[in-house]
Short mmCIF file of C-alpha atoms and ligand atoms in Angstrom, two decimals:
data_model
loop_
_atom_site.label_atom_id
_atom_site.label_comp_id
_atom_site.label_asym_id
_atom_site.label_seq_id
_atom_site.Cartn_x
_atom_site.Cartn_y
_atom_site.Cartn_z
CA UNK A 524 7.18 -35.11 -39.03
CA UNK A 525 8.98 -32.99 -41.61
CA UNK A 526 12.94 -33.55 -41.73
CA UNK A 527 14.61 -30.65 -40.99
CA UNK A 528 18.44 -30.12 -42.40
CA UNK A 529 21.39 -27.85 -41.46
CA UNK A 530 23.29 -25.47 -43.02
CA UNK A 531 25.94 -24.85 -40.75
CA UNK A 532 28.88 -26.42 -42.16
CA UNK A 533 29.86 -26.53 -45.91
CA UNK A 534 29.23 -30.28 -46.21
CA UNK A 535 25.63 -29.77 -44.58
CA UNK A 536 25.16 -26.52 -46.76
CA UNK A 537 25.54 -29.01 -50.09
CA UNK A 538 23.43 -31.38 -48.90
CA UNK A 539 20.60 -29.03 -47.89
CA UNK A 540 20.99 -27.67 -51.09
CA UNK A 541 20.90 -30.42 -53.03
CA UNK A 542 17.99 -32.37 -51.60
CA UNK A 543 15.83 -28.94 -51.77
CA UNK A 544 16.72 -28.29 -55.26
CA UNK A 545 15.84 -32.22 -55.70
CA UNK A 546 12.14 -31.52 -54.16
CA UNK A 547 12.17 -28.31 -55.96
CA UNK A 548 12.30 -30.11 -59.65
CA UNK A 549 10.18 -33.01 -58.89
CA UNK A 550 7.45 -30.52 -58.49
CA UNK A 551 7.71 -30.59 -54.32
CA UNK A 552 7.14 -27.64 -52.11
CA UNK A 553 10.33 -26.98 -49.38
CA UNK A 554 10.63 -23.92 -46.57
CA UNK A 555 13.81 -22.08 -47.31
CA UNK A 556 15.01 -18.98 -45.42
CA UNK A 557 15.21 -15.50 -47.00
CA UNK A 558 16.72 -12.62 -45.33
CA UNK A 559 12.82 -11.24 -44.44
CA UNK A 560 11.39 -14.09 -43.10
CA UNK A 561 11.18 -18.17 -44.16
CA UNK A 562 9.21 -18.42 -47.50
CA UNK A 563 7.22 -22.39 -48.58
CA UNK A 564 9.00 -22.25 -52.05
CA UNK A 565 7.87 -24.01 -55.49
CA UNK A 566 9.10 -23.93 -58.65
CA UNK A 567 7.05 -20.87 -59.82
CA UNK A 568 6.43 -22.03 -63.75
CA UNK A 569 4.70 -25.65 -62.78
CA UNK A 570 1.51 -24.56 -61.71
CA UNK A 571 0.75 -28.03 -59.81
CA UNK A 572 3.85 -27.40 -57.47
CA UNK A 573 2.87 -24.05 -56.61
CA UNK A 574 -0.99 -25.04 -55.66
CA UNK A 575 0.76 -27.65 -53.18
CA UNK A 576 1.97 -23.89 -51.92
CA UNK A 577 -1.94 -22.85 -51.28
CA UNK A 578 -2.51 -26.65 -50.00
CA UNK A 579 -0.02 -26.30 -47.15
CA UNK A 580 -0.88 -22.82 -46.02
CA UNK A 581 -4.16 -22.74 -46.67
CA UNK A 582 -3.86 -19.85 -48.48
CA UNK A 583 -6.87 -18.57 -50.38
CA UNK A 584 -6.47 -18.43 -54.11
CA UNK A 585 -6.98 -15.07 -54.22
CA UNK A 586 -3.85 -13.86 -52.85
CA UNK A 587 -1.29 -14.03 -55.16
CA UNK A 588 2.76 -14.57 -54.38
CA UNK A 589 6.05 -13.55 -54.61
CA UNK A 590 8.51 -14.61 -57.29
CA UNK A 591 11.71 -14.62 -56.39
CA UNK A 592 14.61 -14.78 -59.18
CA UNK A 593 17.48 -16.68 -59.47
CA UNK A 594 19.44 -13.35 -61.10
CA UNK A 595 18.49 -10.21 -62.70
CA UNK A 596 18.80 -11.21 -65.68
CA UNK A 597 15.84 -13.54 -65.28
CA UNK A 598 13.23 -10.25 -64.95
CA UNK A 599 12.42 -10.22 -68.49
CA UNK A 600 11.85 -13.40 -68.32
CA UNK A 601 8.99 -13.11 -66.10
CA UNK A 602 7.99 -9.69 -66.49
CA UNK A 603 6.99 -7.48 -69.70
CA UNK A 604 8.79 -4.43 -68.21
CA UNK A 605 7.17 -0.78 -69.62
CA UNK A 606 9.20 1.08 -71.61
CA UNK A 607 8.29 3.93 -69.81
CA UNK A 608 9.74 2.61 -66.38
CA UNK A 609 12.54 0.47 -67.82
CA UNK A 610 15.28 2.87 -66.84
CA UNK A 611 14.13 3.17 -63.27
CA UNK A 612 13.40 -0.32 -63.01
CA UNK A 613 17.19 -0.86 -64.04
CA UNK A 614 18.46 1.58 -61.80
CA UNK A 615 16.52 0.51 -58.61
CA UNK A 616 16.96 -2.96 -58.79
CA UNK A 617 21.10 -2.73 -59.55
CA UNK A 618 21.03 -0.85 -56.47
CA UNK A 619 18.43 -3.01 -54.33
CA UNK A 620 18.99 -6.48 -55.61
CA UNK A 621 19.70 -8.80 -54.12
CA UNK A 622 17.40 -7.05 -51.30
CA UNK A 623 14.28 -7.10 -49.44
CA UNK A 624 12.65 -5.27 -52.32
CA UNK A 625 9.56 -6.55 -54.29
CA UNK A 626 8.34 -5.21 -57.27
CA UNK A 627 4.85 -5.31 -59.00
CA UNK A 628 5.27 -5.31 -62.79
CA UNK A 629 3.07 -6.55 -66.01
CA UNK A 630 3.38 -10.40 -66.02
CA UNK A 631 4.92 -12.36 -68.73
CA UNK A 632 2.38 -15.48 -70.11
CA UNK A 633 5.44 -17.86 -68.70
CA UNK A 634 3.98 -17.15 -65.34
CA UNK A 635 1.20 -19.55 -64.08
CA UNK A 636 -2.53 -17.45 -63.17
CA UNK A 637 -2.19 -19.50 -60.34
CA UNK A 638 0.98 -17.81 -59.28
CA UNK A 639 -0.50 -13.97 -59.64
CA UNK A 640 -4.05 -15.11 -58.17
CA UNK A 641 -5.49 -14.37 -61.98
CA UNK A 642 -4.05 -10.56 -61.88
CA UNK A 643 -2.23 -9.47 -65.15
CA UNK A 644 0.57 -8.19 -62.45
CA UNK A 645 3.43 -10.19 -61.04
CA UNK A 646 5.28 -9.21 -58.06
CA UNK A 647 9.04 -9.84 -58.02
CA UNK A 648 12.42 -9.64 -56.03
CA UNK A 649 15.84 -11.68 -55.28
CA UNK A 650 16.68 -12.66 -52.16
CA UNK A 651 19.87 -12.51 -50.62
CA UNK A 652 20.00 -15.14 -48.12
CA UNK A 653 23.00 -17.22 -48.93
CA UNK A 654 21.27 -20.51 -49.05
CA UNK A 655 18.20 -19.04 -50.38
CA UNK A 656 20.02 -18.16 -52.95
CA UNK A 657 22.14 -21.36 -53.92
CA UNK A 658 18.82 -22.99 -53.86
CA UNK A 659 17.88 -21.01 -56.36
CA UNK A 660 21.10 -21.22 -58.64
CA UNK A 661 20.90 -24.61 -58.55
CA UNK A 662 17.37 -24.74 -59.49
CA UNK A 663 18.18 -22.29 -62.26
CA UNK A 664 14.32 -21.11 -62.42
CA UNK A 665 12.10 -18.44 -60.59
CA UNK A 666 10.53 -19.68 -57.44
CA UNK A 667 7.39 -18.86 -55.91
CA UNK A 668 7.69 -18.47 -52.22
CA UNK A 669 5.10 -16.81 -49.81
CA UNK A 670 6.13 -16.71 -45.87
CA UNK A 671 5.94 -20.21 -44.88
CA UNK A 672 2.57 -20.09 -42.21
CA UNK A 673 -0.54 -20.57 -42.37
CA UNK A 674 -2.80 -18.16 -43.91
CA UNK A 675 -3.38 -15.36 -41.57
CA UNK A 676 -0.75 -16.52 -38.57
CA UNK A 677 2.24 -15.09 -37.74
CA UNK A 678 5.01 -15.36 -40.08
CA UNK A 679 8.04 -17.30 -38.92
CA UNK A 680 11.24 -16.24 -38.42
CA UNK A 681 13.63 -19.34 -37.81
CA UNK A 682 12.91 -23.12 -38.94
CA UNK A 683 11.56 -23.81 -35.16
CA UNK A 684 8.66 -21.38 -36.24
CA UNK A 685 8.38 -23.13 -39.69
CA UNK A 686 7.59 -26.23 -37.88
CA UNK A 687 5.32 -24.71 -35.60
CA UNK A 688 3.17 -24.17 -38.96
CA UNK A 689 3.79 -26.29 -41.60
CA UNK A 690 5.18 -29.39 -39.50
CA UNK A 691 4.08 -32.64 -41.04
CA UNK A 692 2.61 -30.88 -44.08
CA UNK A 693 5.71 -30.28 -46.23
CA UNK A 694 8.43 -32.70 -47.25
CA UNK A 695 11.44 -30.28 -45.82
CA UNK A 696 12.51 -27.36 -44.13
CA UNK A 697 15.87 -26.21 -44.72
CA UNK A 698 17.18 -24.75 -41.70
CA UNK A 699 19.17 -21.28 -42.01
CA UNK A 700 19.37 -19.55 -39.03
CA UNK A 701 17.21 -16.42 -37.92
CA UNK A 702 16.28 -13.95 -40.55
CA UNK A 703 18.27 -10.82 -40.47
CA UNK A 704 15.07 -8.17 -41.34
CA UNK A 705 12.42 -10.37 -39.88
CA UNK A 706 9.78 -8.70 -41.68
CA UNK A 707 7.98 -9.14 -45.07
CA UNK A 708 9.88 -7.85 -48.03
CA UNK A 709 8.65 -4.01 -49.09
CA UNK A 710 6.29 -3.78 -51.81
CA UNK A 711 6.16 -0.81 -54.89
CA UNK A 712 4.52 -0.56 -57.76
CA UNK A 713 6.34 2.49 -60.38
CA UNK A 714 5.40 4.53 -62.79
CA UNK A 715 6.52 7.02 -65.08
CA UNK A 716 6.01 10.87 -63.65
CA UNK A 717 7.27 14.12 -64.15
CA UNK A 718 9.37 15.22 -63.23
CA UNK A 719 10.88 12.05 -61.11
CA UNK A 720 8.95 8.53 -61.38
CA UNK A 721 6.68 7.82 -58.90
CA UNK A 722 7.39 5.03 -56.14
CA UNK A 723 3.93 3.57 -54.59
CA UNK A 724 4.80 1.13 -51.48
CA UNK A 725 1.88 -1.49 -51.48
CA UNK A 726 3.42 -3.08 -48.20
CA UNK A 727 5.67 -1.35 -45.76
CA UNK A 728 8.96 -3.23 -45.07
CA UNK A 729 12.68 -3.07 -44.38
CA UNK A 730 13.30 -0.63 -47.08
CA UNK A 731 11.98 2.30 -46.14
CA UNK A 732 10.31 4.98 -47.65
CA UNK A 733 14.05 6.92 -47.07
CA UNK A 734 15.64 3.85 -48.94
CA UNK A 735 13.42 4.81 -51.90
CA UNK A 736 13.13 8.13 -52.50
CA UNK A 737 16.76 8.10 -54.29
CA UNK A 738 14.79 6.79 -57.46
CA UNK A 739 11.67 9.35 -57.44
CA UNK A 740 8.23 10.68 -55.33
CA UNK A 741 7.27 8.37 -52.88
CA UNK A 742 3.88 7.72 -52.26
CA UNK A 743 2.18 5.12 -49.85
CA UNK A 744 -0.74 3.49 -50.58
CA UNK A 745 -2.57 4.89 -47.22
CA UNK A 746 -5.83 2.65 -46.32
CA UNK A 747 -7.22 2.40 -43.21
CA UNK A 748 -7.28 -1.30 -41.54
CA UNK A 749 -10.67 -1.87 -42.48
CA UNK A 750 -10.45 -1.32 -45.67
CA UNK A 751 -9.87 -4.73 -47.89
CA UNK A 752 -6.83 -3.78 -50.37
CA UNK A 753 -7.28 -3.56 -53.82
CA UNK A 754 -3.81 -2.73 -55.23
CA UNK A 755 -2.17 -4.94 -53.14
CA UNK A 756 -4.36 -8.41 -52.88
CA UNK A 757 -3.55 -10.04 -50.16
CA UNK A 758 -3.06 -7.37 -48.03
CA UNK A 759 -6.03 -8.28 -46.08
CA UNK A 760 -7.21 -5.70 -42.85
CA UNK A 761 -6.88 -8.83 -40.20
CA UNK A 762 -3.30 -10.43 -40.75
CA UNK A 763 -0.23 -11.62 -39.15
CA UNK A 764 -2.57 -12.55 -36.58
CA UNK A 765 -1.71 -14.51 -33.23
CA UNK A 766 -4.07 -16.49 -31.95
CA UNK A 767 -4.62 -14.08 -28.78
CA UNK A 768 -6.57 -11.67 -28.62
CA UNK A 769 -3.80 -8.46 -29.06
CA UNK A 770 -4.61 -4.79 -28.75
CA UNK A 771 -2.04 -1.92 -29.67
CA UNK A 772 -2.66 0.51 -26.61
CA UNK A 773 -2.01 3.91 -28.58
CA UNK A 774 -1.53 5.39 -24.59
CA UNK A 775 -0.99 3.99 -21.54
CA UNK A 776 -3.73 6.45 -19.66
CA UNK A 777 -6.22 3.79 -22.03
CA UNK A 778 -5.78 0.61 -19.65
CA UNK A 779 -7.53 -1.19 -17.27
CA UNK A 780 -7.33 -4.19 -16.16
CA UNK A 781 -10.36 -6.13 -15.66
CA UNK A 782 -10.50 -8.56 -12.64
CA UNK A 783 -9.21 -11.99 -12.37
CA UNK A 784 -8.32 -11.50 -16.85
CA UNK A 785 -4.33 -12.33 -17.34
CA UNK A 786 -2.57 -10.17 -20.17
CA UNK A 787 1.22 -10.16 -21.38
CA UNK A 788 2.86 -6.86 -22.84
CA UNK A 789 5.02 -6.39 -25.89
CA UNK A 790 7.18 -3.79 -24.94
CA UNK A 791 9.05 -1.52 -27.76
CA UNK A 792 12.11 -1.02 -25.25
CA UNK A 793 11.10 -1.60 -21.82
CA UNK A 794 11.69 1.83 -20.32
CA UNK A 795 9.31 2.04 -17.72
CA UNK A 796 9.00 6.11 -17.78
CA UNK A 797 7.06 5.05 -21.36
CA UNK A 798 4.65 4.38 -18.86
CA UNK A 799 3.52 0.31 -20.03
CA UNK A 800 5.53 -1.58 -17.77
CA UNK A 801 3.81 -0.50 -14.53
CA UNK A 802 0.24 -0.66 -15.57
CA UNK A 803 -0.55 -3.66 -14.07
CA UNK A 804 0.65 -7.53 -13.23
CA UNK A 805 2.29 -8.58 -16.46
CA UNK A 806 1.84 -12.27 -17.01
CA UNK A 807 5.32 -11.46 -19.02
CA UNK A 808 6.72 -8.65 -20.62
CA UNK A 809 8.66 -9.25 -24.10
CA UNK A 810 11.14 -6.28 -25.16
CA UNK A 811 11.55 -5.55 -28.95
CA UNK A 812 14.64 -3.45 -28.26
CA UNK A 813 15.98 -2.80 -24.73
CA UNK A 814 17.36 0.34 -23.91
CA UNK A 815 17.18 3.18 -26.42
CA UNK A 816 15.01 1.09 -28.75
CA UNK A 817 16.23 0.06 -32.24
CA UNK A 818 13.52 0.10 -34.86
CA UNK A 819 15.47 -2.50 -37.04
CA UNK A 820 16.34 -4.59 -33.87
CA UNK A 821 12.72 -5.08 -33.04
CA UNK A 822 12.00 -5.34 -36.84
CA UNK A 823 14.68 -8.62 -36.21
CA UNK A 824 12.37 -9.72 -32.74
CA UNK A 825 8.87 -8.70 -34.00
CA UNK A 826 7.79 -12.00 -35.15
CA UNK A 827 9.49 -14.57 -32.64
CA UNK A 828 8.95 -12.00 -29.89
CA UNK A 829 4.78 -11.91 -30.81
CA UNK A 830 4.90 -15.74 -31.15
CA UNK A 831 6.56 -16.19 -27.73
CA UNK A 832 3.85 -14.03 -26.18
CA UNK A 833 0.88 -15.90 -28.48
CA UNK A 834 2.16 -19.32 -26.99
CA UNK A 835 1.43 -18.35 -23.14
CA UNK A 836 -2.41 -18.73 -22.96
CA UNK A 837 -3.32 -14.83 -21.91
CA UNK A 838 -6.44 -13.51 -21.90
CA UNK A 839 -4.95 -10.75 -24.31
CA UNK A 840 -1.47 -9.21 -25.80
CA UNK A 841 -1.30 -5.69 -25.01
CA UNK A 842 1.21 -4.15 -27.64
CA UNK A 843 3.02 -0.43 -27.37
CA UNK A 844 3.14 1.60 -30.43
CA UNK A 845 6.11 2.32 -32.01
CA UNK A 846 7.91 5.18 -33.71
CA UNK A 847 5.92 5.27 -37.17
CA UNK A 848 8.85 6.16 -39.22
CA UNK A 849 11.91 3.99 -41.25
CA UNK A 850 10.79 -0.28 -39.99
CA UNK A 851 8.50 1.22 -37.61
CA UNK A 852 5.89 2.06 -40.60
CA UNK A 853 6.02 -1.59 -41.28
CA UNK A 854 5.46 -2.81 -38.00
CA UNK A 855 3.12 -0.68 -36.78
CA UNK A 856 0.62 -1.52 -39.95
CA UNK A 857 1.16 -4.94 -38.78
CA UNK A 858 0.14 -4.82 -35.35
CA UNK A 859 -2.94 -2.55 -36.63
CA UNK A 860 -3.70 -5.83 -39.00
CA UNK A 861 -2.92 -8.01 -36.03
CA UNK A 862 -5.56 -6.07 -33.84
CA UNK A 863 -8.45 -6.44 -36.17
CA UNK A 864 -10.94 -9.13 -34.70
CA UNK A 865 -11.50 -11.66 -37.07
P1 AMP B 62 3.96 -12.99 -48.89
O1 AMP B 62 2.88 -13.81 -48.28
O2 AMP B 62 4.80 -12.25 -47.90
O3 AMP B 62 4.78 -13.68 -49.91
O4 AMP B 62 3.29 -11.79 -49.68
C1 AMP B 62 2.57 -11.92 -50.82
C2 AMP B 62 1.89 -10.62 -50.95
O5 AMP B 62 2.45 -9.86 -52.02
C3 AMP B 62 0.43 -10.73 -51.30
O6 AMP B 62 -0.33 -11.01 -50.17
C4 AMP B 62 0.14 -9.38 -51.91
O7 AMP B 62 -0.12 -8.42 -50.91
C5 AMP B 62 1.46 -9.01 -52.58
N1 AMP B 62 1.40 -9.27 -54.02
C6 AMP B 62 1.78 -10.38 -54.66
N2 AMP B 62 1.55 -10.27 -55.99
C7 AMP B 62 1.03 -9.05 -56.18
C8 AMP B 62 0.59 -8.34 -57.34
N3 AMP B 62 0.65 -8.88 -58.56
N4 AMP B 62 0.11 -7.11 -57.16
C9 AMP B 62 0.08 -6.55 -55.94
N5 AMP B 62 0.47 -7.17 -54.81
C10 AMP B 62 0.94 -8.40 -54.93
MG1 MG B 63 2.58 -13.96 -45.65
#
């Protein structure tokens, strides 16, 4: 069994910080929280810590991970920003940093082809979860840390999901709480345009393409679910998968339930005049955001909410769409992903 420590209290918070930093130097991996969701983190320069990242998840090499930075000042470091972009680069990330905000830049050698999955790219943010981040001071290096699941499951929210995954796997999981976005940092990729820079996001997230559009012309990479990603590796069409069978049920008028077959409901907010509710016997219904329906609430509940429903043995997880606009982008390509039979 992996240990598990607290964070509640200062004393606990040194500790917990200490013995991952500890791991973290002798090469070990350790789940941390971030404010998205809880990242398996390794020291991201020693290429034999971060394949114990692709051991635990059995990640594919091909999909390449997130660096996350101790400070700013560490991007050169790590990246060979263009001269072209440097002034946008500067201006978004003293506004977004720390923030759930990753971005895809020209790698420095430093970084390990292990790390980037071979690609000459590196993608990069800073957290700010509090413990994330004294983890990372104390470490005084840039850590590689992809959402702490298996490959292909469900990404986990709080250290109870962690173990659900990784249990027994990894030498620690550093317990912080829930994660206050609960989804996957936002990808972008920049380049110099005229007359404004232009923003690509690569992965939908909790900054939205509002959020962005401050800093130039925002474009999203659109592909359809089948389609297997090419700027953004990784990205795969089935994803964030539970283990259920789950299909998003665009309208209600599209459902019927076959005899004697048992099926729970994720609900965006539960207002039966959506017309979900009453469609048939719910083994249980799960509610993102009750009442008027919060796209950053259920942004918070997506994850635990979807594993909740996973762990009930239906014979399939009927999800409502959502509004696709601001978190809803995010988690409606998700539950698209989620849908795709693999
Ligand atoms: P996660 O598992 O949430 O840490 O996400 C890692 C994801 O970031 C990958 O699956 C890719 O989609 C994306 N990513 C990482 N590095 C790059 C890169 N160099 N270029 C484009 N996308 C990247
Ligand atoms: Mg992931």
């Amino acid at each position: 069994m992996t240990p598990i420590l607290q964070t509640d209290t200062g004393p606990l918070l040194h500790k917990a910080v200490e013995e991952a930093a500890r791991l973290l130097k002798a090469g070990e991996v350790v789940a941390l929280p971030t404010e998205t969701v809880y990242g398996l983190a390794a020291d991201a320069l020693n290429p034999a810590a971060v394949a114990k990242i692709f051991e635990a998840k059995e990640r594919p090499s091909f999909d390449p991970l997130i660096v996350h930075l101790p400070n700013k000042k560490m991007l050169d470091e790590v990246a060979e920003v263009p001269e072209d972009i440097r002034a946008i680069v500067q201006k978004i990330t003293e506004k977004m940093w720390p923030g759930p905000l990753t971005l895809v830049l020209p790698k420095k050698a430093c970084v390990p082809d292990i790390v980037t999955a071979g690609l000459p790219t590196v993608a990069v943010r800073m957290s700010k979860n509090a413990v994330f981040r004294r983890v990372a001071d104390a470490l005084g290096k840039p850590i590689a840390a992809p959402s702490a699941n298996r490959f292909g499951s469900i990404s986990p929210t709080s250290a109870n999901a962690v173990v659900d995954e990784l249990d027994g796997r990894i030498p620690l999981i550093i317990d912080g709480g829930a994660c206050l976005c609960g989804i996957e940092s936002t990808i972008i990729k920049v380049e110099a345009g005229s007359p404004k820079p232009i923003i690509t996001i690569l992965r939908p997230g909790p900054i939205t393409p509002d959020d962005l559009k401050a800093f130039g012309k925002v474009k999203h990479l659109v592909r359809s679910v089948i389609d297997e990603a090419t700027d953004a590796p990784g990205q795969l069409a089935s994803h964030y998968a539970p283990r259920t069978p789950l299909r998003l049920l665009s309208k209600p008028e599209d459902f019927t339930p076959e005899p004697g077959k048992r099926y729970a409901l994720m609900s965006y907010r539960g207002d039966a005049s959506d017309g979900y509710t009453g469609l048939t016997e719910w083994v249980h219904v799960q509610i993102l955001s009750p009442g008027k329906g919060k796209l950053p609430e259920a942004a918070v509940r997506f994850f635990y909410v979807l594993r909740e429903l996973d762990g009930l043995g239906v014979d399939e997880i009927i999800a409502e769409p959502m509004f696709e606009h601001g978190m809803g982008i995010a988690m409606m390509d998700k539950l698209r992903r989620a849908a795709v039979k693999h």
